[in-house]
CSV table of C-alpha atoms in Angstrom, one decimal:
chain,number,residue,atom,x,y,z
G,55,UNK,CA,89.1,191.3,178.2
G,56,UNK,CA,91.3,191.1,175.1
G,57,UNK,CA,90.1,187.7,174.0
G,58,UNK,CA,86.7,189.1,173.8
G,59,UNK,CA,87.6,191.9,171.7
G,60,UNK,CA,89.4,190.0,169.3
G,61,UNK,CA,86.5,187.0,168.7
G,62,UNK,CA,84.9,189.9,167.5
G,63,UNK,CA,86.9,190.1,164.4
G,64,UNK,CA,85.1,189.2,161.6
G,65,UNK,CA,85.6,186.3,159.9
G,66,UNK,CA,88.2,186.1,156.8
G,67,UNK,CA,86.2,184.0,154.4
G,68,UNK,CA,87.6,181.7,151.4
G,69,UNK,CA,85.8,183.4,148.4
G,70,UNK,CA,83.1,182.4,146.2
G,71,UNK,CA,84.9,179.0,145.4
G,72,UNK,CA,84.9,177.5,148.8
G,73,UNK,CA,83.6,177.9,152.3
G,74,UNK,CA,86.5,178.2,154.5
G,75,UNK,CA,86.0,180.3,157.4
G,76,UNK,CA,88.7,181.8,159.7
G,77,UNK,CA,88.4,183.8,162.5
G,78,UNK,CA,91.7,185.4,163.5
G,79,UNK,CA,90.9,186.8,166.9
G,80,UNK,CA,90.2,182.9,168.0
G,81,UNK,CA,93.7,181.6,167.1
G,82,UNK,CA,96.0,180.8,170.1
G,83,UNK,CA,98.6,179.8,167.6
G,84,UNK,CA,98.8,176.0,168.2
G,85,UNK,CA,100.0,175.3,164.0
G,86,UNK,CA,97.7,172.2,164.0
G,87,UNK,CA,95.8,174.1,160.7
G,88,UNK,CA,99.7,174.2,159.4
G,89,UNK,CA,100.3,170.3,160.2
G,90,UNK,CA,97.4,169.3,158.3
G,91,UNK,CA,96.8,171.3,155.7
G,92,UNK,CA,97.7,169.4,152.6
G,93,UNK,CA,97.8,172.7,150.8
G,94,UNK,CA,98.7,175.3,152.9
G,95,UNK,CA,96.4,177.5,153.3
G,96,UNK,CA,97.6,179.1,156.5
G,97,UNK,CA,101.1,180.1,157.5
G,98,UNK,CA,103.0,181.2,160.7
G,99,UNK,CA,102.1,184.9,161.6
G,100,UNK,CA,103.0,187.0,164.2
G,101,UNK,CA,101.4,186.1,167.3
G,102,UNK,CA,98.8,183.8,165.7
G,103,UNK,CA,98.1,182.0,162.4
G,104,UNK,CA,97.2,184.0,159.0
G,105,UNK,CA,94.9,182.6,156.2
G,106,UNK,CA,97.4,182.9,152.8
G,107,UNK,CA,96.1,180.5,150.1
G,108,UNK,CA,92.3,180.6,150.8
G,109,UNK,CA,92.1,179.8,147.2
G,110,UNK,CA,93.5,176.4,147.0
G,111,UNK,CA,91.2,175.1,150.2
G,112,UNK,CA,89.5,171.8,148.9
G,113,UNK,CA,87.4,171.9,152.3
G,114,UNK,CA,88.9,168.6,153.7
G,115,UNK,CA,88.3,169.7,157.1
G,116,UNK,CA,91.3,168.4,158.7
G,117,UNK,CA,92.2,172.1,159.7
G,118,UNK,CA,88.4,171.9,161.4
G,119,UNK,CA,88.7,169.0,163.2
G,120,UNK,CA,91.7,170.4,164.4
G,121,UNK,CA,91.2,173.6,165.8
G,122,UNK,CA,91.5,173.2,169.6
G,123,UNK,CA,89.6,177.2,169.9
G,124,UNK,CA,86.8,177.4,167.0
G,125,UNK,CA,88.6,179.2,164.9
G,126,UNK,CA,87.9,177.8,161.9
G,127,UNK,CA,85.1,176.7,159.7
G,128,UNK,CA,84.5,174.6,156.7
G,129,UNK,CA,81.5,172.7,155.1
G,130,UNK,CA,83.8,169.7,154.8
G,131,UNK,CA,83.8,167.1,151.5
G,132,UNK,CA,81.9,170.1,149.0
G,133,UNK,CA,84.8,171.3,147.4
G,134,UNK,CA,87.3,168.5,147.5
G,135,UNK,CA,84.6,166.1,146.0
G,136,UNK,CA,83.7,168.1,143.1
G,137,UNK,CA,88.3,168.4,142.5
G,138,UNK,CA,88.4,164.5,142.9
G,139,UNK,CA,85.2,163.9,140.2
G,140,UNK,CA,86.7,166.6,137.9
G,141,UNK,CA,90.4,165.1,137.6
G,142,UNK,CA,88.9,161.6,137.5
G,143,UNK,CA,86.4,162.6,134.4
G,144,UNK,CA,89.4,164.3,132.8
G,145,UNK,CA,92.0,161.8,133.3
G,146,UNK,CA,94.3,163.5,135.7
G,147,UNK,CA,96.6,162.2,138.1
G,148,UNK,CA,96.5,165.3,140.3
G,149,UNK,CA,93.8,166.8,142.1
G,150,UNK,CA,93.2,170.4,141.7
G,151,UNK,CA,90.6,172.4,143.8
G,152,UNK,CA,90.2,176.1,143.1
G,153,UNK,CA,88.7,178.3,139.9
G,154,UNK,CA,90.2,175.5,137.4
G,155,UNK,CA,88.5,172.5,139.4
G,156,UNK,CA,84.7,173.0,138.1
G,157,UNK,CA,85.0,174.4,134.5
């Protein structure tokens, strides 16, 4: 009965500047979204996985793919696309995804 209650959390979103979706109350605390995040987004909690940088998501989807329970969601390759066109127009050697990436 617990499980039930807690899928009905809503879900934490990323913000305006990307489409990350995490729902808490679906977490079973397996750290793959920890493994391969290349920014780390999420971090250990207490008792399951909390969403930390939302900002810097670049909507790879590796913490998608994943997620054994669901409980995450991400319109893969919209973000991180945009960050890669953006540093190659300006010349940079480093990708950047987040409120600097698109201006």
């Amino acid at each position: 009965m617990e499980i039930g209650m807690l899928e009905m959390q809503p879900p934490e979103k990323g913000g305006e500047i990307n489409t990350l979706a995490f729902r808490p109350g679906r977490c079973i605390n397996c750290s793959m979204c920890l493994k391969v995040c290349p920014h780390r987004v999420f971090a250990q909690g207490d008792g399951r996985v909390r969403m930390v940088r939302a900002d810097l998501c670049m909507e790879c989807g590796a913490c998608q793919i994943n997620c054994p329970s669901g409980a995450i969601a991400v319109d893969s390759g919209v973000g991180c696309a945009a960050a890669m066109i953006m540093a190659a127009l300006r010349g940079k050697d480093e990708v950047v995804c987040g409120e600097e990436c698109c201006r």
